[in-house]
Amino acid sequence: MTTFLGMPATAPRGVGHLRGDTTFPRAARQALGNEQLRRNLRHATSTIRGKSSRVIAELPDWQELRTAGSAIKADVMSRLPELLEQLEARVTERGGVVHWAADANEANQIVTGLVRATGSDRVIKVKSMATQEIGLNEALEAAGIQPVETDLAELIVQLGNDRPSHILVPAIHRNRTEIRDIFLAAMPGVDPSLTDDPPVLAAAARKYLRETFLSTRVAVSGANFGIAETGTLAVVESEGNGRMCLTLPDTLITVMGIEKVVPTWRDLEVFLQLLPRASTGERMNPYTTMWTGVTPGDGPREFHLVLLDNGRSAVLADEVGRQALHCIRCSACLNVCPVYERTGGHAYGSVYPGPIGAVLSPQLTGVEDNASLPYASSLCGACFDACPVKIDIPSILVHLRNRVPHPPAERAAMRAAAYTMDRPRLYAHAQRAAKLARIAGRRGRGLPPPLSSWTVSRDLPAPPDQTFRDWWASR
């Protein structure tokens, strides 16, 4: 099946992890009651913020780098079809095979078919937001193929039958005692006397993963960047598990969102300075692995690149919302967001949590399927200040709120307000009547039923003792 950019379709329902089972307000209320979760999040996000701030302060041209990153991403979006075709041509020239996937179902079918063709019943995986987005693990398991996550945090999430709650640190909601208990319950061959000392936990994971690396012939990865001019793919990570996955197996399958392409190596230089400082608070990523097609005698003998749309063309079609496709998955916006710090990632219901998830997920699925997410923000603007590619998340949130299907009662109330404000005499009567609101609702700052649900989390401004009209008339 041929995929054409510019024919927007949202991500299909019933597959993947872009839609939650409940609305954000309900999920957030439940998360707020988990004190351990809030302690874990507060400690982790404050630690990452501090590290990031220190290394960013070392660069006198940080703002210029941000501007450059934003400009490169805007250029990519303006000529995305051209760059993707160039990437395809270069990958093919170097012995790779490029597959185009319109949505999650197509991508899962392609990857499952490629793994089956190798005769393998197990794959090792590099941490990948795209494969989580499409529910690849579930598709592989349904086909009788065992996926093994090799990123330590992703492994913890997988063994605990859990869901990621952070873009960069998927197990941020777990403390070391919980991790020990997960390893004891689910990790094959673990020492029953395992303690919760971090080096001991890391050693147990290393032993298990090294055996898996050496006995698995197929790997699945994501990609942080794809360079159009050479067909080179790049993965950055901190543990070395990615390097093992990308070099040891016979077959490598990479699933990459179409927005991850960059034009040239010079453009990649900008992002390799922005990403580590904004994400992990490091000057450079400990492991940066790059590969171009297939190299005889070095690395995998087969390479497949799956280019994934899954709603991205629909995002691209929105002149305001397309900024969300600039995201380089650094998680800086999560680490500064007061809402995320208190609720965690699970409340968002999507593999993309936090401020970027609140603007990306509704656009990928269609805003009606994630209607509460654009309201998962106080619009404080901290995310915009932290974003290394200057995504104006608050403006996109407001834009999406205007597209959210509003309940009939709310629409009726807004129509009544517009009707009243358009008629001066009626508006004057309404101002006088509004003074009665001082004795209605909680502490006189709410509205009476049935409008009271609107003021459960908002204070209605108290009407003044004297309106402007009254003041004017008295003079």
Coordinates of C-alpha atoms in Angstrom, one line a residue, residues 32-440:
L32 CA -2.7 12.8 43.5
G33 CA -3.7 10.4 46.2
N34 CA -0.5 8.4 45.7
E35 CA 2.0 10.0 48.1
Q36 CA 4.8 7.7 47.1
L37 CA 4.4 8.5 43.5
R38 CA 4.5 12.2 44.2
R39 CA 7.7 11.8 46.3
N40 CA 9.3 9.8 43.5
L41 CA 8.4 12.4 40.8
R42 CA 9.4 15.4 42.9
H43 CA 12.8 13.9 43.6
A44 CA 13.5 12.8 40.1
T45 CA 12.3 15.9 38.2
S46 CA 14.1 18.3 40.6
T47 CA 17.3 16.3 40.2
I48 CA 17.1 16.4 36.4
R49 CA 16.2 20.1 36.4
G50 CA 19.2 20.9 38.5
K51 CA 21.7 19.0 36.3
S52 CA 20.2 20.4 33.1
S53 CA 20.3 24.0 34.3
R54 CA 24.0 23.7 35.3
V55 CA 25.2 22.4 31.9
I56 CA 23.0 24.7 29.9
A57 CA 24.5 27.7 31.8
E58 CA 27.9 26.6 30.5
L59 CA 26.9 27.5 26.9
P60 CA 26.9 31.2 26.1
D61 CA 25.1 30.5 22.8
W62 CA 22.3 28.3 24.2
Q63 CA 19.5 30.6 22.9
E64 CA 21.1 30.7 19.5
L65 CA 21.2 26.9 19.4
R66 CA 17.6 26.8 20.3
T67 CA 16.8 29.2 17.5
A68 CA 18.8 27.1 15.1
G69 CA 17.1 23.9 16.2
S70 CA 13.7 25.5 15.7
A71 CA 14.6 26.8 12.3
I72 CA 15.9 23.4 11.1
K73 CA 12.7 21.7 12.3
A74 CA 10.5 24.3 10.5
D75 CA 12.5 23.7 7.3
V76 CA 12.0 20.0 7.6
M77 CA 8.3 20.3 8.0
S78 CA 8.1 22.6 4.9
R79 CA 9.7 20.0 2.7
L80 CA 9.1 16.7 4.5
P81 CA 8.1 14.6 1.4
E82 CA 11.3 15.6 -0.4
L83 CA 13.5 14.8 2.5
L84 CA 11.9 11.4 3.2
E85 CA 12.3 10.4 -0.4
Q86 CA 16.0 11.4 -0.2
L87 CA 16.4 9.4 2.9
E88 CA 14.8 6.3 1.3
A89 CA 17.1 6.6 -1.7
R90 CA 20.2 6.8 0.4
V91 CA 19.2 3.9 2.7
T92 CA 18.4 1.8 -0.3
E93 CA 21.7 2.6 -2.0
R94 CA 23.5 1.3 1.1
G95 CA 21.7 -2.0 1.2
G96 CA 18.8 -1.2 3.5
V97 CA 15.1 -1.8 2.7
V98 CA 12.6 1.0 3.4
H99 CA 9.0 0.3 4.3
W100 CA 6.2 3.0 4.5
A101 CA 3.6 2.5 7.2
A102 CA 0.4 4.6 7.1
D103 CA -0.6 3.7 10.6
A104 CA 0.0 1.5 13.6
N105 CA -1.6 -1.6 12.0
E106 CA 0.5 -1.4 8.9
A107 CA 3.7 -0.9 11.0
N108 CA 2.9 -3.8 13.2
Q109 CA 2.2 -6.1 10.3
I110 CA 5.4 -5.1 8.6
V111 CA 7.6 -5.7 11.6
T112 CA 5.9 -8.9 12.6
G113 CA 6.3 -10.2 9.0
L114 CA 10.0 -9.3 8.9
V115 CA 10.6 -11.1 12.2
R116 CA 8.7 -14.2 11.1
A117 CA 10.8 -14.3 7.9
T118 CA 13.9 -14.7 10.0
G119 CA 12.5 -17.7 11.8
S120 CA 13.2 -16.1 15.2
D121 CA 10.7 -16.2 18.1
R122 CA 12.4 -13.5 20.1
V123 CA 13.5 -9.9 19.5
I124 CA 15.6 -7.5 21.6
K125 CA 14.5 -3.9 21.6
V126 CA 16.1 -0.5 22.1
K127 CA 14.0 2.0 23.9
S128 CA 11.6 3.4 21.3
M129 CA 8.6 5.8 21.8
A130 CA 7.4 4.9 18.3
T131 CA 7.1 1.2 19.0
Q132 CA 5.3 1.9 22.2
E133 CA 3.0 4.3 20.4
I134 CA 1.9 1.6 18.0
G135 CA 1.7 -1.2 20.5
L136 CA 4.4 -3.3 18.8
N137 CA 5.1 -5.5 21.8
E138 CA 1.5 -6.6 22.0
A139 CA 1.5 -7.3 18.2
L140 CA 4.6 -9.4 18.5
E141 CA 3.3 -11.4 21.5
A142 CA 0.1 -12.1 19.6
A143 CA 2.2 -13.5 16.8
G144 CA 4.1 -15.8 19.2
I145 CA 7.2 -13.6 19.3
Q146 CA 8.8 -12.5 22.6
P147 CA 9.9 -8.9 22.8
V148 CA 12.6 -8.2 25.4
E149 CA 13.2 -4.5 26.4
T150 CA 16.9 -3.8 27.0
D151 CA 16.8 -0.3 28.3
L152 CA 16.9 -0.8 32.1
A153 CA 13.9 1.4 32.9
E154 CA 11.9 -0.1 30.0
L155 CA 12.8 -3.6 31.3
I156 CA 11.5 -2.6 34.8
V157 CA 8.3 -1.4 33.2
Q158 CA 8.0 -4.6 31.1
L159 CA 8.7 -7.0 33.9
G160 CA 6.2 -5.2 36.2
N161 CA 3.4 -5.3 33.6
D162 CA 3.4 -1.6 33.9
R163 CA 3.3 1.4 31.6
P164 CA 6.0 4.1 31.0
S165 CA 5.3 7.3 32.8
H166 CA 8.1 9.6 31.5
I167 CA 9.6 10.0 28.0
L168 CA 13.2 9.8 29.2
V169 CA 12.9 7.8 32.4
P170 CA 10.0 5.4 31.9
A171 CA 10.2 4.0 35.4
I172 CA 10.4 7.3 37.2
H173 CA 7.4 6.4 39.3
R174 CA 9.2 3.4 40.8
N175 CA 11.7 3.5 43.7
R176 CA 14.5 1.0 44.2
T177 CA 12.6 -1.2 46.6
E178 CA 9.8 -1.6 44.2
I179 CA 12.3 -2.4 41.4
R180 CA 13.9 -5.1 43.6
D181 CA 10.5 -6.7 44.2
I182 CA 9.8 -6.6 40.4
F183 CA 13.1 -8.3 39.6
L184 CA 12.5 -11.0 42.2
A185 CA 9.0 -11.7 40.9
A186 CA 9.7 -11.6 37.1
M187 CA 13.3 -11.7 36.1
P188 CA 14.5 -15.2 35.1
G189 CA 17.5 -16.6 37.1
V190 CA 17.7 -13.7 39.6
D191 CA 19.4 -14.3 42.9
P192 CA 16.7 -14.8 45.7
S193 CA 18.9 -12.7 48.1
L194 CA 18.8 -9.7 45.8
T195 CA 19.0 -6.4 47.7
D196 CA 17.7 -2.9 46.6
D197 CA 21.3 -1.5 46.4
P198 CA 21.4 0.2 42.9
P199 CA 24.7 -1.4 41.8
V200 CA 23.3 -4.8 42.8
L201 CA 20.1 -4.2 40.8
A202 CA 22.1 -3.0 37.8
A203 CA 24.4 -6.1 37.9
A204 CA 21.3 -8.4 38.0
A205 CA 19.9 -6.7 34.9
R206 CA 23.2 -6.7 33.2
K207 CA 23.6 -10.5 33.7
Y208 CA 20.2 -11.2 32.3
L209 CA 20.5 -8.8 29.4
R210 CA 24.0 -10.0 28.3
E211 CA 22.7 -13.5 27.9
T212 CA 19.8 -12.3 25.9
F213 CA 21.9 -10.1 23.6
L214 CA 24.2 -13.0 22.7
S215 CA 21.4 -15.4 22.0
T216 CA 18.9 -13.2 20.0
R217 CA 19.3 -12.8 16.2
V218 CA 16.8 -9.9 15.6
A219 CA 16.6 -6.4 17.1
V220 CA 14.0 -3.7 16.9
S221 CA 15.0 -0.1 17.5
G222 CA 13.7 3.4 17.2
A223 CA 15.7 6.4 15.9
N224 CA 16.4 9.8 17.3
F225 CA 17.4 11.2 13.9
G226 CA 17.6 10.1 10.3
I227 CA 20.0 12.1 8.0
A228 CA 18.5 12.5 4.5
E229 CA 21.7 13.4 2.7
T230 CA 23.5 10.1 3.6
G231 CA 20.7 7.7 4.9
T232 CA 22.4 7.5 8.3
L233 CA 20.3 6.7 11.4
A234 CA 21.2 7.8 14.9
V235 CA 20.3 6.5 18.4
V236 CA 21.5 8.3 21.5
E237 CA 21.4 6.6 24.9
S238 CA 23.1 6.3 28.3
E239 CA 23.5 2.6 29.1
G240 CA 25.1 0.9 26.1
N241 CA 22.2 -1.4 25.6
G242 CA 21.4 0.4 22.4
R243 CA 24.9 -0.2 21.0
M244 CA 24.5 -4.0 21.7
C245 CA 21.1 -4.1 20.0
L246 CA 22.3 -2.2 17.0
T247 CA 25.5 -4.2 16.3
L248 CA 25.1 -7.8 17.5
P249 CA 22.0 -9.2 15.8
D250 CA 21.8 -10.5 12.2
T251 CA 18.7 -8.4 11.4
L252 CA 17.9 -4.9 12.6
I253 CA 14.5 -3.3 12.1
T254 CA 14.1 0.4 12.9
V255 CA 10.8 2.1 13.3
M256 CA 11.1 5.9 12.9
G257 CA 8.4 8.6 12.9
I258 CA 8.5 10.5 9.7
E259 CA 9.2 13.8 11.6
K260 CA 12.6 12.5 12.8
V261 CA 14.4 13.2 9.5
V262 CA 17.0 16.0 9.4
P263 CA 18.5 17.3 6.1
T264 CA 22.3 17.1 6.7
W265 CA 25.1 16.2 9.2
R266 CA 25.6 19.9 10.0
D267 CA 22.0 20.0 11.2
L268 CA 22.5 16.9 13.4
E269 CA 25.4 18.8 15.0
V270 CA 22.9 21.3 16.5
F271 CA 20.7 18.6 18.0
L272 CA 23.5 16.7 19.5
Q273 CA 24.3 19.8 21.5
L274 CA 20.7 20.5 22.5
L275 CA 19.4 17.1 23.3
P276 CA 21.8 15.8 26.1
R277 CA 21.7 19.1 28.0
A278 CA 17.9 19.5 27.8
S279 CA 17.2 15.8 28.6
T280 CA 19.7 14.2 31.0
G281 CA 21.7 17.2 32.0
E282 CA 24.9 15.9 30.2
R283 CA 27.3 17.7 27.9
M284 CA 27.0 14.8 25.4
N285 CA 25.2 11.5 25.3
P286 CA 27.4 8.6 26.7
Y287 CA 26.5 6.5 23.6
T288 CA 25.8 7.9 20.2
T289 CA 25.4 5.1 17.7
M290 CA 25.1 5.8 13.9
W291 CA 24.8 3.4 11.0
T292 CA 24.2 3.7 7.3
G293 CA 22.6 0.7 5.6
V294 CA 24.5 -2.6 5.7
T295 CA 28.3 -2.9 6.0
P296 CA 29.6 -6.4 5.0
G297 CA 31.4 -8.0 7.9
D298 CA 30.4 -5.3 10.4
G299 CA 27.0 -5.3 12.2
P300 CA 23.7 -6.7 11.1
R301 CA 23.5 -8.4 7.7
E302 CA 19.9 -7.1 7.1
F303 CA 18.6 -3.6 7.8
H304 CA 14.9 -2.5 7.5
L305 CA 13.7 1.0 8.1
V306 CA 9.9 1.4 8.7
L307 CA 8.8 5.0 8.2
L308 CA 5.7 5.6 10.4
D309 CA 3.0 8.2 9.8
N310 CA 0.2 7.2 12.2
G311 CA -1.4 10.6 12.4
R312 CA 1.6 12.7 11.7
S313 CA 0.3 13.9 8.3
A314 CA -2.8 15.1 10.2
V315 CA -0.6 17.1 12.6
L316 CA 1.4 18.5 9.7
A317 CA -1.9 19.8 8.1
D318 CA -2.5 22.1 11.1
E319 CA -0.5 25.3 10.7
V320 CA -0.5 26.0 14.4
G321 CA -0.3 22.4 15.8
R322 CA 2.4 21.2 13.5
Q323 CA 5.0 22.7 15.9
A324 CA 4.5 19.6 18.0
L325 CA 6.3 17.6 15.3
H326 CA 9.5 19.5 16.1
C327 CA 9.8 17.6 19.4
I328 CA 13.1 15.8 19.9
R329 CA 11.8 13.8 22.9
C330 CA 14.1 15.4 25.4
S331 CA 11.4 15.5 28.2
A332 CA 12.5 19.0 29.3
C333 CA 8.9 20.1 29.3
L334 CA 7.9 17.3 31.7
N335 CA 10.6 18.1 34.2
V336 CA 9.5 21.7 34.6
C337 CA 5.7 21.2 34.4
P338 CA 3.9 21.6 37.8
V339 CA 1.0 19.5 36.6
Y340 CA 3.2 16.5 35.5
E341 CA 5.2 16.7 38.7
R342 CA 2.1 16.1 40.8
T343 CA 0.2 13.7 38.6
G344 CA 2.9 11.6 36.8
G345 CA 2.7 10.3 33.3
H346 CA 0.0 7.6 33.6
A347 CA -2.7 10.2 34.1
Y348 CA -2.3 11.4 30.5
G349 CA -3.3 8.0 29.2
S350 CA -0.8 8.2 26.3
V351 CA 2.7 7.0 25.8
Y352 CA 3.5 10.7 25.4
P353 CA 2.9 12.4 28.8
G354 CA 3.4 15.9 30.0
P355 CA 3.0 19.1 28.1
I356 CA 4.2 17.7 24.8
G357 CA 1.8 14.8 25.2
A358 CA -1.0 17.2 25.9
V359 CA -0.5 18.8 22.4
L360 CA 0.8 15.8 20.4
S361 CA -1.6 13.0 21.4
P362 CA -4.8 14.8 20.7
Q363 CA -3.6 15.7 17.2
L364 CA -2.4 12.2 16.4
T365 CA -5.7 10.7 17.5
G366 CA -8.1 13.5 16.6
V367 CA -8.8 15.9 19.4
E368 CA -12.2 14.3 20.2
D369 CA -10.4 11.2 21.4
N370 CA -8.2 13.1 23.8
A371 CA -10.4 16.0 24.6
S372 CA -9.3 16.5 28.2
L373 CA -5.6 16.7 27.5
P374 CA -5.4 20.3 26.2
Y375 CA -6.7 21.3 29.6
A376 CA -4.0 19.4 31.5
S377 CA -2.0 22.6 31.9
S378 CA -2.0 25.8 33.9
L379 CA -0.6 27.6 30.8
C380 CA 2.3 28.9 33.0
G381 CA 4.7 28.8 30.0
A382 CA 7.5 26.9 31.8
C383 CA 7.5 24.3 29.0
F384 CA 8.0 26.9 26.3
D385 CA 11.0 28.3 28.2
A386 CA 12.5 24.9 28.7
C387 CA 12.0 23.4 25.2
P388 CA 15.3 23.2 23.3
V389 CA 13.5 23.8 19.9
K390 CA 11.2 26.5 21.1
I391 CA 7.9 24.7 20.7
D392 CA 5.2 27.2 21.8
I393 CA 3.2 24.6 23.7
P394 CA 0.9 27.1 25.6
S395 CA -0.3 28.5 22.2
I396 CA -1.0 25.1 20.8
L397 CA -2.9 24.1 24.0
V398 CA -5.2 27.2 23.6
H399 CA -5.5 26.4 19.8
L400 CA -6.6 22.8 20.6
R401 CA -9.0 23.9 23.4
N402 CA -10.8 25.8 20.7
R403 CA -11.2 22.6 18.7
V404 CA -12.4 20.4 21.6
P405 CA -16.0 19.3 21.3
H406 CA -17.7 21.2 24.2
P407 CA -20.6 19.7 26.1
P408 CA -24.1 21.0 25.1
A409 CA -24.6 22.8 28.5
E410 CA -21.3 24.6 28.0
R411 CA -22.2 25.6 24.5
A412 CA -25.6 26.8 25.6
A413 CA -24.0 28.9 28.4
M414 CA -21.5 30.5 26.0
R415 CA -24.2 31.3 23.5
A416 CA -26.3 32.9 26.3
A417 CA -23.2 34.9 27.4
A418 CA -22.5 36.1 23.9
Y419 CA -26.2 37.1 23.4
T420 CA -26.1 39.1 26.6
M421 CA -22.8 40.8 26.0
D422 CA -24.0 41.9 22.6
R423 CA -26.9 43.8 24.0
P424 CA -25.9 46.7 26.3
R425 CA -29.2 47.1 28.2
L426 CA -29.4 43.3 28.9
Y427 CA -25.8 43.3 29.9
A428 CA -26.4 46.1 32.4
H429 CA -29.2 44.1 34.0
A430 CA -26.9 41.0 34.1
Q431 CA -24.2 43.0 35.9
R432 CA -26.7 44.0 38.6
A433 CA -27.9 40.5 38.9
A434 CA -24.3 39.2 39.1
K435 CA -24.0 40.7 42.6
L436 CA -26.3 38.0 43.8
A437 CA -23.4 35.5 43.1
R438 CA -21.7 36.7 46.2
I439 CA -24.1 34.6 48.2
A440 CA -24.1 31.6 45.9

